[in-house]
PDB file of C-alpha atoms in Angstrom:
ATOM      1  CA  MET A 478      19.642 -17.701  24.370  1.00 34.00           C
ATOM      2  CA  ASN A 479      23.444 -17.848  23.235  1.00 36.00           C
ATOM      3  CA  GLU A 480      26.142 -16.341  20.568  1.00 38.00           C
ATOM      4  CA  GLY A 481      24.228 -19.481  17.568  1.00 36.00           C
ATOM      5  CA  ALA A 482      20.428 -18.050  18.783  1.00 38.00           C
ATOM      6  CA  THR A 483      18.405 -16.468  15.405  1.00 44.00           C
ATOM      7  CA  LEU A 484      16.157 -14.897  14.732  1.00 51.00           C
ATOM      8  CA  GLU A 485      13.510 -15.714  10.982  1.00 63.00           C
ATOM      9  CA  LEU A 486      13.434 -12.164   9.693  1.00 68.00           C
ATOM     10  CA  THR A 487      10.318 -13.869   8.093  1.00 73.00           C
ATOM     11  CA  SER A 488       8.019 -15.078  10.688  1.00 77.00           C
ATOM     12  CA  ASP A 489       4.769 -14.398  11.802  1.00 83.00           C
ATOM     13  CA  ALA A 490       6.095 -13.621  15.713  1.00 80.00           C
ATOM     14  CA  PHE A 491       9.323 -11.722  14.237  1.00 81.00           C
ATOM     15  CA  ALA A 492       6.658  -8.912  12.252  1.00 87.00           C
ATOM     16  CA  GLN A 493       4.811  -9.308  15.252  1.00 88.00           C
ATOM     17  CA  ARG A 494       7.188  -8.098  17.810  1.00 85.00           C
ATOM     18  CA  PHE A 495       8.363  -5.398  15.041  1.00 88.00           C
ATOM     19  CA  GLY A 496       5.180  -4.119  14.498  1.00 92.00           C
ATOM     20  CA  ARG A 497       4.678  -3.979  18.731  1.00 90.00           C
ATOM     21  CA  HIS A 498       8.450  -2.581  18.601  1.00 88.00           C
ATOM     22  CA  LEU A 499       7.302   0.017  15.946  1.00 92.00           C
ATOM     23  CA  THR A 500       4.038   1.218  17.837  1.00 93.00           C
ATOM     24  CA  ALA A 501       6.137   1.753  21.763  1.00 89.00           C
ATOM     25  CA  THR A 502       8.345   3.793  19.256  1.00 87.00           C
ATOM     26  CA  ARG A 503       5.716   5.568  17.795  1.00 92.00           C
ATOM     27  CA  SER A 504       3.530   6.786  21.216  1.00 90.00           C
ATOM     28  CA  LYS A 505       6.706   7.949  22.624  1.00 87.00           C
ATOM     29  CA  THR A 506       7.514  10.010  19.789  1.00 88.00           C
ATOM     30  CA  GLY A 507       3.471  11.661  19.939  1.00 91.00           C
ATOM     31  CA  ARG A 508       3.224  11.197  16.230  1.00 92.00           C
ATOM     32  CA  SER A 509       0.679   9.106  14.119  1.00 94.00           C
ATOM     33  CA  THR A 510       1.324   6.893  11.027  1.00 95.00           C
ATOM     34  CA  ARG A 511      -0.463   9.789   8.938  1.00 95.00           C
ATOM     35  CA  SER A 512       2.426  11.617   9.666  1.00 94.00           C
ATOM     36  CA  LEU A 513       5.094   9.259   9.786  1.00 95.00           C
ATOM     37  CA  ALA A 514       3.350   8.497   5.867  1.00 94.00           C
ATOM     38  CA  ARG A 515       4.461  12.027   5.306  1.00 95.00           C
ATOM     39  CA  SER A 516       7.494  12.382   5.994  1.00 93.00           C
ATOM     40  CA  SER A 517       8.236   9.065   3.845  1.00 92.00           C
ATOM     41  CA  ASP A 518       7.704  10.494   1.355  1.00 91.00           C
ATOM     42  CA  GLY A 519       5.661   8.497  -1.290  1.00 92.00           C
ATOM     43  CA  GLY A 520       7.395   4.880   0.329  1.00 93.00           C
ATOM     44  CA  PHE A 521       5.050   4.143   2.515  1.00 95.00           C
ATOM     45  CA  THR A 522       1.044   4.902   3.111  1.00 95.00           C
ATOM     46  CA  HIS A 523      -0.710   4.923   5.711  1.00 93.00           C
ATOM     47  CA  GLY A 524      -2.290   1.845   5.706  1.00 95.00           C
ATOM     48  CA  GLU A 525       0.857   0.023   5.041  1.00 95.00           C
ATOM     49  CA  LEU A 526       2.118   1.324   8.469  1.00 96.00           C
ATOM     50  CA  LYS A 527      -0.214   0.231  10.536  1.00 96.00           C
ATOM     51  CA  ALA A 528      -0.425  -3.216   8.672  1.00 95.00           C
ATOM     52  CA  LEU A 529       3.472  -3.266   9.632  1.00 95.00           C
ATOM     53  CA  GLU A 530       2.557  -2.443  13.677  1.00 95.00           C
ATOM     54  CA  GLN A 531       0.396  -5.389  12.878  1.00 95.00           C
ATOM     55  CA  GLY A 532       2.283  -7.648  12.547  1.00 92.00           C
ATOM     56  CA  THR A 533       0.639  -8.476   9.294  1.00 94.00           C
ATOM     57  CA  VAL A 534       3.355  -7.801   6.814  1.00 92.00           C
ATOM     58  CA  VAL A 535       5.912 -10.420   5.643  1.00 88.00           C
ATOM     59  CA  LEU A 536       9.142  -8.764   6.208  1.00 85.00           C
ATOM     60  CA  HIS A 537      12.442  -8.930   4.487  1.00 82.00           C
ATOM     61  CA  ASP A 538      16.017  -6.855   5.095  1.00 75.00           C
ATOM     62  CA  ASP A 539      15.524  -3.950   3.281  1.00 80.00           C
ATOM     63  CA  LEU A 540      11.926  -3.281   4.346  1.00 87.00           C
ATOM     64  CA  ILE A 541      13.278  -3.316   7.753  1.00 83.00           C
ATOM     65  CA  GLU A 542      15.588  -0.873   7.369  1.00 79.00           C
ATOM     66  CA  ARG A 543      13.215   1.008   5.839  1.00 87.00           C
ATOM     67  CA  VAL A 544      11.219   1.201   8.438  1.00 90.00           C
ATOM     68  CA  SER A 545      13.056   0.837  11.031  1.00 84.00           C
ATOM     69  CA  GLU A 546      14.580   4.437  10.164  1.00 84.00           C
ATOM     70  CA  LEU A 547      11.408   6.160   9.151  1.00 91.00           C
ATOM     71  CA  TYR A 548      10.485   5.707  13.297  1.00 89.00           C
ATOM     72  CA  GLY A 549      13.644   5.990  14.582  1.00 83.00           C
ATOM     73  CA  CYS A 550      13.957   3.413  16.530  1.00 79.00           C
ATOM     74  CA  ASP A 551      16.953   0.547  17.360  1.00 69.00           C
ATOM     75  CA  LEU A 552      16.431  -3.305  16.752  1.00 66.00           C
ATOM     76  CA  GLY A 553      18.456  -3.541  19.149  1.00 62.00           C
ATOM     77  CA  ASP A 554      15.969  -4.586  22.562  1.00 62.00           C
ATOM     78  CA  LEU A 555      14.667  -7.438  19.578  1.00 66.00           C
ATOM     79  CA  LEU A 556      18.338  -9.002  18.976  1.00 59.00           C
ATOM     80  CA  PRO A 557      18.999 -12.297  20.722  1.00 56.00           C
ATOM     81  CA  ASN A 558      21.599 -11.821  23.157  1.00 59.00           C
ATOM     82  CA  ARG A 559      25.543 -12.600  21.842  1.00 67.00           C
ATOM     83  CA  LEU A 560      28.691 -12.183  23.552  1.00 73.00           C
ATOM     84  CA  PRO A 561      31.212  -9.915  23.267  1.00 79.00           C
ATOM     85  CA  VAL A 562      33.020  -8.947  20.313  1.00 89.00           C
ATOM     86  CA  ALA A 563      36.072 -11.219  19.997  1.00 92.00           C
ATOM     87  CA  VAL A 564      39.229  -8.814  18.285  1.00 94.00           C
ATOM     88  CA  GLY A 565      41.994 -10.516  16.549  1.00 92.00           C
ATOM     89  CA  SER A 566      44.364  -9.834  14.769  1.00 90.00           C
ATOM     90  CA  GLY A 567      43.721  -8.266  11.817  1.00 94.00           C
ATOM     91  CA  VAL A 568      39.366  -9.057  12.374  1.00 94.00           C
ATOM     92  CA  VAL A 569      36.447  -8.182  14.319  1.00 93.00           C
ATOM     93  CA  ALA A 570      33.755 -10.921  14.979  1.00 90.00           C
ATOM     94  CA  ALA A 571      30.194 -11.311  16.562  1.00 85.00           C
ATOM     95  CA  GLY A 572      27.606 -13.412  16.160  1.00 75.00           C
ATOM     96  CA  GLY A 573      29.075 -15.647  13.243  1.00 76.00           C
ATOM     97  CA  VAL A 574      29.710 -12.272  11.414  1.00 83.00           C
ATOM     98  CA  SER A 575      33.358 -10.984  11.198  1.00 88.00           C
ATOM     99  CA  VAL A 576      34.776  -7.827   9.680  1.00 93.00           C
ATOM    100  CA  VAL A 577      38.224  -7.405   8.847  1.00 94.00           C
ATOM    101  CA  TYR A 578      40.419  -4.419   8.952  1.00 95.00           C
ATOM    102  CA  LEU A 579      43.899  -3.111   9.006  1.00 95.00           C
ATOM    103  CA  SER A 580      45.716  -5.231  12.076  1.00 92.00           C
ATOM    104  CA  GLY A 581      47.724  -2.481  14.356  1.00 92.00           C
ATOM    105  CA  ASP A 582      45.421   0.608  12.874  1.00 95.00           C
ATOM    106  CA  ALA A 583      42.565   1.704  15.830  1.00 95.00           C
ATOM    107  CA  ASP A 584      40.920   3.427  14.327  1.00 95.00           C
ATOM    108  CA  SER A 585      40.614   0.708  11.420  1.00 96.00           C
ATOM    109  CA  LEU A 586      40.127  -1.588  14.414  1.00 96.00           C
ATOM    110  CA  LEU A 587      36.659   0.818  15.060  1.00 96.00           C
ATOM    111  CA  GLU A 588      35.170   1.797  11.597  1.00 94.00           C
ATOM    112  CA  ALA A 589      35.513  -2.398  10.929  1.00 94.00           C
ATOM    113  CA  TYR A 590      33.533  -2.713  14.458  1.00 94.00           C
ATOM    114  CA  LEU A 591      30.938  -0.260  13.541  1.00 92.00           C
ATOM    115  CA  LYS A 592      29.861  -2.080  10.131  1.00 90.00           C
ATOM    116  CA  LEU A 593      29.733  -4.885  12.148  1.00 89.00           C
ATOM    117  CA  VAL A 594      26.833  -3.891  14.415  1.00 86.00           C
ATOM    118  CA  ARG A 595      25.425  -2.266  11.978  1.00 84.00           C
ATOM    119  CA  THR A 596      24.824  -5.550   9.799  1.00 82.00           C
ATOM    120  CA  LEU A 597      23.864  -7.676  12.821  1.00 78.00           C
ATOM    121  CA  ARG A 598      21.450  -4.702  13.635  1.00 74.00           C
ATOM    122  CA  ARG A 599      20.396  -4.625  10.519  1.00 69.00           C
ATOM    123  CA  GLN A 600      21.093  -0.716  10.456  1.00 68.00           C
ATOM    124  CA  ARG A 601      23.330  -0.508   7.220  1.00 67.00           C
ATOM    125  CA  LYS A 602      22.480   3.500   6.465  1.00 64.00           C
ATOM    126  CA  SER A 603      21.843   4.446   9.980  1.00 65.00           C
ATOM    127  CA  PRO A 604      25.649   7.028  10.580  1.00 70.00           C
ATOM    128  CA  ALA A 605      24.413   6.269  14.323  1.00 76.00           C
ATOM    129  CA  VAL A 606      24.105   3.078  16.720  1.00 80.00           C
ATOM    130  CA  ASP A 607      23.811   2.158  20.247  1.00 81.00           C
ATOM    131  CA  LEU A 608      27.022   0.819  21.885  1.00 88.00           C
ATOM    132  CA  ARG A 609      26.733  -2.090  24.459  1.00 87.00           C
ATOM    133  CA  ARG A 610      29.139  -1.610  27.754  1.00 89.00           C
ATOM    134  CA  GLU A 611      30.791  -5.129  26.620  1.00 90.00           C
ATOM    135  CA  ASP A 612      31.512  -4.580  23.171  1.00 93.00           C
ATOM    136  CA  VAL A 613      33.254  -1.329  24.088  1.00 94.00           C
ATOM    137  CA  GLU A 614      35.162  -2.757  26.443  1.00 94.00           C
ATOM    138  CA  ALA A 615      36.517  -5.760  24.267  1.00 94.00           C
ATOM    139  CA  LEU A 616      37.804  -3.344  22.022  1.00 96.00           C
ATOM    140  CA  ALA A 617      39.338  -1.109  24.793  1.00 96.00           C
ATOM    141  CA  ASP A 618      41.195  -3.462  26.046  1.00 95.00           C
ATOM    142  CA  HIS A 619      42.918  -4.719  22.892  1.00 95.00           C
ATOM    143  CA  LEU A 620      43.934  -1.288  22.496  1.00 96.00           C
ATOM    144  CA  ARG A 621      45.037  -1.181  25.254  1.00 95.00           C
ATOM    145  CA  LEU A 622      43.249   2.547  25.997  1.00 96.00           C
ATOM    146  CA  PRO A 623      40.677   3.768  28.471  1.00 95.00           C
ATOM    147  CA  GLY A 624      37.521   3.300  27.607  1.00 94.00           C
ATOM    148  CA  GLU A 625      36.020   6.724  27.701  1.00 95.00           C
ATOM    149  CA  GLU A 626      38.327   7.139  24.711  1.00 96.00           C
ATOM    150  CA  VAL A 627      37.400   4.875  22.560  1.00 96.00           C
ATOM    151  CA  VAL A 628      33.402   5.589  22.712  1.00 95.00           C
ATOM    152  CA  ASP A 629      34.965   8.480  22.669  1.00 94.00           C
ATOM    153  CA  ARG A 630      36.023   7.537  18.903  1.00 95.00           C
ATOM    154  CA  LEU A 631      33.238   6.322  18.100  1.00 95.00           C
ATOM    155  CA  ALA A 632      30.729   8.480  18.386  1.00 92.00           C
ATOM    156  CA  ALA A 633      33.056  10.301  16.167  1.00 92.00           C
ATOM    157  CA  LEU A 634      32.992   7.677  13.598  1.00 92.00           C
ATOM    158  CA  MET A 635      29.451   8.328  13.751  1.00 89.00           C
ATOM    159  CA  GLY A 636      29.048  12.054  13.336  1.00 88.00           C
ATOM    160  CA  ALA A 637      28.957  13.400  16.796  1.00 87.00           C
ATOM    161  CA  GLY A 638      29.877  16.625  17.833  1.00 87.00           C
ATOM    162  CA  GLY A 639      31.416  17.383  20.480  1.00 88.00           C
ATOM    163  CA  ASN A 640      29.081  18.267  23.218  1.00 88.00           C
ATOM    164  CA  GLN A 641      27.916  15.217  22.478  1.00 88.00           C
ATOM    165  CA  ARG A 642      30.750  12.873  22.452  1.00 90.00           C
ATOM    166  CA  ALA A 643      31.718  14.160  25.642  1.00 90.00           C
ATOM    167  CA  ALA A 644      28.021  12.637  27.068  1.00 89.00           C
ATOM    168  CA  MET A 645      28.584   9.288  25.946  1.00 90.00           C
ATOM    169  CA  ALA A 646      32.445   9.604  27.387  1.00 90.00           C
ATOM    170  CA  GLY A 647      30.461  10.399  30.971  1.00 88.00           C
ATOM    171  CA  LEU A 648      27.459   7.489  30.242  1.00 87.00           C
ATOM    172  CA  PHE A 649      30.230   4.795  29.784  1.00 90.00           C
ATOM    173  CA  ALA A 650      32.091   6.274  33.049  1.00 90.00           C
ATOM    174  CA  SER A 651      29.048   5.865  34.865  1.00 88.00           C
ATOM    175  CA  GLY A 652      27.984   2.217  33.774  1.00 87.00           C
ATOM    176  CA  ALA A 653      25.918   2.517  31.569  1.00 82.00           C
ATOM    177  CA  VAL A 654      25.159  -1.041  29.880  1.00 79.00           C
ATOM    178  CA  VAL A 655      24.329   0.494  26.511  1.00 78.00           C
ATOM    179  CA  ILE A 656      25.526   4.123  25.490  1.00 84.00           C
ATOM    180  CA  GLY A 657      23.347   5.691  22.850  1.00 74.00           C
ATOM    181  CA  LEU A 658      24.230   9.116  21.668  1.00 65.00           C
ATOM    182  CA  VAL A 659      21.952  11.888  24.160  1.00 47.00           C
ATOM    183  CA  GLY A 660      21.026   8.888  27.219  1.00 36.00           C
ATOM    184  CA  THR A 661      20.090   5.989  27.635  1.00 33.00           C
ATOM    185  CA  ALA A 662      19.059   3.926  30.736  1.00 30.00           C
ATOM    186  CA  VAL A 663      21.387   1.364  32.492  1.00 29.00           C
ATOM    187  CA  ALA A 664      19.435  -1.347  33.902  1.00 27.00           C
ATOM    188  CA  GLY A 665      20.099  -4.935  31.955  1.00 31.00           C
ATOM    189  CA  GLY A 666      20.628  -3.427  29.134  1.00 33.00           C
ATOM    190  CA  SER A 667      17.952  -2.513  28.280  1.00 32.00           C
ATOM    191  CA  GLY A 668      18.420   1.684  27.668  1.00 32.00           C
ATOM    192  CA  ILE A 669      16.048   3.429  25.294  1.00 29.00           C
ATOM    193  CA  THR A 670      17.448   6.070  23.637  1.00 31.00           C
ATOM    194  CA  THR A 671      16.582   9.715  22.721  1.00 30.00           C
ATOM    195  CA  ARG A 672      18.947  10.441  19.380  1.00 31.00           C
ATOM    196  CA  HIS A 673      19.468  13.401  17.166  1.00 29.00           C
ATOM    197  CA  ALA A 674      19.104  13.170  13.310  1.00 26.00           C
ATOM    198  CA  LEU A 675      23.018  13.001  12.500  1.00 27.00           C
ATOM    199  CA  THR A 676      23.089  13.709   8.517  1.00 25.00           C
ATOM    200  CA  LYS A 677      26.543  12.639   8.303  1.00 28.00           C
ATOM    201  CA  GLY A 678      28.985   9.636   9.032  1.00 31.00           C
ATOM    202  CA  PRO A 679      31.493   7.819   6.375  1.00 32.00           C
ATOM    203  CA  LEU A 680      29.982   4.330   7.976  1.00 32.00           C
ATOM    204  CA  HIS A 681      26.911   3.635   6.494  1.00 31.00           C
ATOM    205  CA  ASP A 682      27.575   0.258   4.349  1.00 34.00           C
ATOM    206  CA  GLY A 683      28.364  -3.312   6.428  1.00 33.00           C
ATOM    207  CA  LEU A 684      28.463  -6.927   5.310  1.00 34.00           C
ATOM    208  CA  ALA A 685      25.664  -9.345   4.333  1.00 32.00           C
ATOM    209  CA  LEU A 686      24.705 -12.233   6.674  1.00 34.00           C
ATOM    210  CA  PRO A 687      25.405 -15.535   5.972  1.00 34.00           C
ATOM    211  CA  GLY A 688      21.678 -17.187   6.000  1.00 37.00           C
ATOM    212  CA  SER A 689      18.856 -14.774   4.223  1.00 35.00           C
ATOM    213  CA  GLY A 690      16.406 -13.234   6.418  1.00 39.00           C
ATOM    214  CA  ARG A 691      17.933 -14.298   9.364  1.00 39.00           C
ATOM    215  CA  ILE A 692      19.931 -11.960  12.343  1.00 37.00           C
ATOM    216  CA  THR A 693      21.669 -13.381  14.795  1.00 38.00           C
TER     217      THR A 693
END
């Protein structure tokens, strides 16, 4: 797919893909839908989670975000391929979405990038997101910094500890295509990441995508 490709969140096809993704994520953790329902503190019933996994629920942004957070899954595998981020003077953009930052301020740019990724992936409340190598390289080129340093600074902004930051920088140095908070596979960008829950991180906000019910 190209950068202009989109996914219709309300389509039956996406609901079924999302359901399979939820089921696979839950299976890896060894949890049951009843256990997850209890963990939701009344947010979801066992039956509702089963229906979501079966792909029979009409989806919308808030529901996708809440369920993804409950399951601890990353929507990156479901998103269309896109070009790396484009960094301009005061604007960082990808997939038809742009976020402004303070030109000349490295931290402002990296914060804007994380807001952009959270918006594209419908993970606005998640402090931690997986990083694409090609995005990191684009940021590093603009900032004239080593990629490992960019990864380290992004991890710090996500609230990662020293050991996690070092591990992520090591993954980048090893050639990983997707860099997660704990570890990731490197083949073809189809990384499977195991991450510890983070309880801090200043960047929980994001921007609304143009066009309701679409992911770019």
